[in-house]
XYZ file of C-alpha atoms in Angstrom:
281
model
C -12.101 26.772 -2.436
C -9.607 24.825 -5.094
C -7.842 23.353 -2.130
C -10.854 22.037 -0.554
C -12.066 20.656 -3.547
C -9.269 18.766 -4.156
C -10.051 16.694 -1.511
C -13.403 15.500 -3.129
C -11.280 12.306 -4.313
C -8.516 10.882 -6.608
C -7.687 11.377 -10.374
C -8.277 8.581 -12.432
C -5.403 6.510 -13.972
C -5.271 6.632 -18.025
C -6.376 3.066 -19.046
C -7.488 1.832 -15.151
C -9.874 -0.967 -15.690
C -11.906 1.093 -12.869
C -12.282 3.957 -15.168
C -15.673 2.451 -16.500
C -17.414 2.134 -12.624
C -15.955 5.596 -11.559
C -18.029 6.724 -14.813
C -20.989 4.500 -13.834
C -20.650 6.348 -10.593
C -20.544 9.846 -11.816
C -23.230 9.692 -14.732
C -25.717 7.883 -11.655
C -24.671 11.019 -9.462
C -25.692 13.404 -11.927
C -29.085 11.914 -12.719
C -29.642 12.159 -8.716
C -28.713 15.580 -8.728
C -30.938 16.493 -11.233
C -33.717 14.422 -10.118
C -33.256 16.789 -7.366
C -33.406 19.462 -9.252
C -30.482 21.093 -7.940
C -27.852 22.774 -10.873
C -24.559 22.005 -10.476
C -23.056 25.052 -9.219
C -25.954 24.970 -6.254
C -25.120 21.193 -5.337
C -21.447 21.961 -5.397
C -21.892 24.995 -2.775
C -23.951 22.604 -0.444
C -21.092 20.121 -0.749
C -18.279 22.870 -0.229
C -16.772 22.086 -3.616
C -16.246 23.737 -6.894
C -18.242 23.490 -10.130
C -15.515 22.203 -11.567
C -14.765 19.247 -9.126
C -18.587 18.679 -9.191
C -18.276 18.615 -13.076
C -14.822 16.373 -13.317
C -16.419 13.363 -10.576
C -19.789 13.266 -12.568
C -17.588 12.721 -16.071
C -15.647 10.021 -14.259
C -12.638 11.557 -14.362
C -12.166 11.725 -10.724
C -12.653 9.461 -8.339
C -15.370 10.558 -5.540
C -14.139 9.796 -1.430
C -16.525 7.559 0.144
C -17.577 10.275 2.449
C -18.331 12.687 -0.257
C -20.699 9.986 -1.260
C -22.256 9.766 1.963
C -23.004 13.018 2.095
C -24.041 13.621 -1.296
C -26.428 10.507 -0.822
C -28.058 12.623 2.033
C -27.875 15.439 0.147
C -30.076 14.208 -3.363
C -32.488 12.279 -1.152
C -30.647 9.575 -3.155
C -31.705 6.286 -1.133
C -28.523 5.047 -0.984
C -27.816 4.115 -4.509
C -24.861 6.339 -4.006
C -23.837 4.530 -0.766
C -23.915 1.508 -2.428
C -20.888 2.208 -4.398
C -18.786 3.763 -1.280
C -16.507 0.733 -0.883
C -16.031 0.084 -4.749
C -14.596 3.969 -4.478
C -12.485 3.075 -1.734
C -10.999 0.631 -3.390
C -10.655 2.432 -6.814
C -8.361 5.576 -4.989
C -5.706 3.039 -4.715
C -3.080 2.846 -7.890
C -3.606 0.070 -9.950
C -0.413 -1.516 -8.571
C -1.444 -1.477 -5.298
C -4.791 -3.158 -5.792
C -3.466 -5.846 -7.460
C -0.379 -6.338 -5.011
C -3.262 -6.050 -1.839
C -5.314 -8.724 -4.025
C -2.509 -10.966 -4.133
C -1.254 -10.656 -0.236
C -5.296 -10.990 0.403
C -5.284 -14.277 -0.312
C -1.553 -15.676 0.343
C -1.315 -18.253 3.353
C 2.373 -17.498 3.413
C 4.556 -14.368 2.477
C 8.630 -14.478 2.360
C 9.708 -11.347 2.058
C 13.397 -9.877 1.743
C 14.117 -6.133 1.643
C 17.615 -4.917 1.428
C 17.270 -1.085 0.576
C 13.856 -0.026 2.329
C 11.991 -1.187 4.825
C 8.953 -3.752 3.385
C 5.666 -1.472 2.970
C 3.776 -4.029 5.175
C 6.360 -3.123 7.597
C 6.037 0.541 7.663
C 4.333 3.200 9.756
C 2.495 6.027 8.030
C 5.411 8.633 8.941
C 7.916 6.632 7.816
C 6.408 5.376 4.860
C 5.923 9.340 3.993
C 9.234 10.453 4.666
C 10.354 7.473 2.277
C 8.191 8.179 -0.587
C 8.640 12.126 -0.203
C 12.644 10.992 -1.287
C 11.531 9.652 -4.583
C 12.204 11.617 -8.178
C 10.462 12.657 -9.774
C 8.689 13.852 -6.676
C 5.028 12.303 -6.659
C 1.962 14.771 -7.296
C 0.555 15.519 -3.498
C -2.918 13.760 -5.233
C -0.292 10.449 -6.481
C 1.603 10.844 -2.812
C -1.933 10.871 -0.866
C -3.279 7.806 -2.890
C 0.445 5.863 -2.053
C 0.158 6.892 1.235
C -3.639 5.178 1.311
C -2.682 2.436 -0.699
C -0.045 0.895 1.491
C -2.218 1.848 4.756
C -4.979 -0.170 3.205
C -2.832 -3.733 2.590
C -1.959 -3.516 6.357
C -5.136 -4.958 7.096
C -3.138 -8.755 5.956
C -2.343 -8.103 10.153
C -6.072 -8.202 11.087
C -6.704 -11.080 8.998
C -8.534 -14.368 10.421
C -6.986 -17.236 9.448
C -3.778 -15.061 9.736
C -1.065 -16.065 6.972
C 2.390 -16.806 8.149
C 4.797 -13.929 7.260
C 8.276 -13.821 7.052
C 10.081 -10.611 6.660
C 14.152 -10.299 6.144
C 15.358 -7.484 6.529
C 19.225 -6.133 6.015
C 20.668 -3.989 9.058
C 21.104 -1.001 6.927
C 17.261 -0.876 6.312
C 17.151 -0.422 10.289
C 19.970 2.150 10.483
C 18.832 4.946 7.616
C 17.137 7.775 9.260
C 14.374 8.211 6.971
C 12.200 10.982 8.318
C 14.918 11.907 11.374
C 15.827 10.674 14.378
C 12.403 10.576 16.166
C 10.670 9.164 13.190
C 13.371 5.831 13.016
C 12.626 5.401 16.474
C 9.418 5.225 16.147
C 8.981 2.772 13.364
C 11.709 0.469 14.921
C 9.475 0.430 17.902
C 6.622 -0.674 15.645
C 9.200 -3.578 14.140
C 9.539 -4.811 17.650
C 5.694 -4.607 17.909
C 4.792 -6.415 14.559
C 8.069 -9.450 15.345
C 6.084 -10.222 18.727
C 3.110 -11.366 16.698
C 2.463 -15.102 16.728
C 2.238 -14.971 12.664
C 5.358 -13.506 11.779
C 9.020 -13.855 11.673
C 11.409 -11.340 11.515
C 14.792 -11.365 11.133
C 17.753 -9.260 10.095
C 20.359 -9.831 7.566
C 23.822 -7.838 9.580
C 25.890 -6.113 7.241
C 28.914 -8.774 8.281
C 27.720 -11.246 6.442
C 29.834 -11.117 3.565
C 28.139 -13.812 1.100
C 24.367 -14.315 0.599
C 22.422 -14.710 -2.821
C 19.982 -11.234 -1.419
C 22.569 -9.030 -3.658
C 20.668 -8.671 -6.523
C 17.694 -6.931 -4.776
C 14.778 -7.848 -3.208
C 12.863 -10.938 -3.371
C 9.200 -11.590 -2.389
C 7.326 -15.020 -2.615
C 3.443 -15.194 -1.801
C 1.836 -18.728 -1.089
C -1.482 -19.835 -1.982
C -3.927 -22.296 -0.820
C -4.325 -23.914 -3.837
C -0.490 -24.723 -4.308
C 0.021 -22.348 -6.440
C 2.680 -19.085 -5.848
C 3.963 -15.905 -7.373
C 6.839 -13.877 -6.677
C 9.751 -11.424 -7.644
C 12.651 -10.065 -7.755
C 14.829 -6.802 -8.643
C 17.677 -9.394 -10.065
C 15.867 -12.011 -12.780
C 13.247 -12.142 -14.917
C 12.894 -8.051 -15.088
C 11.652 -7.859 -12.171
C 8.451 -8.495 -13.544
C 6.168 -10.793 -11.287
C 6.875 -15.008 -12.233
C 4.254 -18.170 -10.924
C 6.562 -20.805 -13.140
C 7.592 -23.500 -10.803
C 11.010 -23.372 -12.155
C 11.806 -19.422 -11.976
C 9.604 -19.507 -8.124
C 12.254 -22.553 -6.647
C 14.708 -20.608 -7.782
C 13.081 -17.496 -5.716
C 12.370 -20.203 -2.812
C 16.037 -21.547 -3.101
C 17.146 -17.946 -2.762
C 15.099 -17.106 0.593
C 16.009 -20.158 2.214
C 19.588 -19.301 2.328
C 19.087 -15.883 2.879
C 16.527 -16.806 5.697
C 19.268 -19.301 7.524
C 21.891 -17.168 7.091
C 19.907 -14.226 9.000
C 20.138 -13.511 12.635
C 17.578 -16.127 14.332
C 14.207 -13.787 15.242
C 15.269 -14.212 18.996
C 18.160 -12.922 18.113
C 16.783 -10.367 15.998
C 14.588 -8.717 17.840
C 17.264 -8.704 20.399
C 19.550 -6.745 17.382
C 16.575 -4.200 16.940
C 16.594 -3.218 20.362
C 20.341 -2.708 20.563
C 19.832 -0.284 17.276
C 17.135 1.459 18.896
C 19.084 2.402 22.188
C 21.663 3.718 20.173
C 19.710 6.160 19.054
């Protein structure tokens, strides 16, 4: 039963500005429950989850799935007062990092991105993008893996958007050559790069390891544009690699990518680079 019902949802994160909703949430699905006049212990057997879990989502101190909402909605005759709050949750399992960083590529017109170790996030399959994080130490909690896992899922929805925003993605060779995951699973995320370079939207392009001088050294460097003129990006080599929106420090970032970007392979040529790595596989 303790493995199911750690599935209910997501720990909260010490000092989340979500932590006061998640509480809204759980004190408004106790008062359903007892207006119900179901005990705890009896609601959590309907719902196929401890007392405990029941206990820890109605203090706030876990975050509840959407479904589990559904369901408990049903459940409590609640009228959908606990639907209501099913995409707020949704939101809320994502770290705090990733919300912000899926804020900010929500409403960019224009991304530059450069990656030189890993492949970008927005870039990656599931598999892949599980293989990669499972080779991070300290090894992630399986509850901190799942909501990383669902975190960079969710900001791959900047694909489906309407207006699309132009995206450019540079990428060095070695990020196309290191068999995260094996054999099978490089394949099949270079596969999905040729897929996602084909789109009208976005250019890709691939730094080759010949290349001897290019200012991408210090790490990796991502710009996002906004309609209102305004920017903010990063990088692993200045400015701590904390996130920047002076003009000065972000035409430094621009000056950066724009040699970066022209010393690249062109995307024709790119994609044609891709395919020569994936047949020698």
């Amino acid at each position: 039963m303790n493995e199911v019902a750690d599935e209910a949802g997501w720990d909260v994160e010490p000092g989340d500005e979500i932590e006061p909703l998640v509480q809204a949430v759980g004190r408004l699905l106790k008062v359903c429950r007892e207006a119900a006049g179901m005990r705890c212990a009896e609601f959590g057997e309907v719902m196929g989850y401890g007392e405990d879990m029941i206990r820890k989502i109605e203090r706030g101190q876990r975050i509840p799935r959407p479904e589990f909402l559904d369901r408990a909605d049903d459940v409590l005759g609640a009228q959908g007062h606990l639907k209501a709050f099913k995409r707020d949750m949704e939101k809320a399992r994502y770290p705090k990092k990733v919300r912000e960083l899926a804020d900010l590529e929500g409403r960019a017109i224009e991304l530059l991105m450069y990656g030189n170790h890993n492949m970008h996030g927005l870039l990656q399959t599931e598999e892949y993008m599980r293989a990669l994080l499972a080779t991070w130490r300290p090894a992630y909690s399986s509850d901190e893996f799942e909501r990383m896992v669902a975190g960079r899922m969710a900001r791959k929805c900047i694909f489906s958007r309407s207006p699309a925003p132009e995206l450019s993605f540079v990428q060095e060779e070695v990020t196309l050559r290191r068999p995260i995951g094996g054999t099978m699973v490089l394949r099949r995320q270079l596969e999905h790069l040729l897929e996602v370079a084909r789109l009208p939207f976005v250019e890709l392009q691939v730094m080759p390891t010949s290349r001897a001088n290019h200012p991408g050294t210090g790490g990796q460097i991502q710009v996002l544009k906004f309609g209102d003129g305004t920017a903010v990006g990063r990088t692993d080599g200045d400015f701590g690699g904390r996130p920047v929106s002076n003009p000065r420090q972000l035409r430094l970032l621009d000056l950066r990518y724009g040699i970066i970007r022209a010393q690249a392979l062109t995307p024709e040529e790119s994609l044609a680079f891709i395919e020569q790595v994936l047949g020698e596989l």
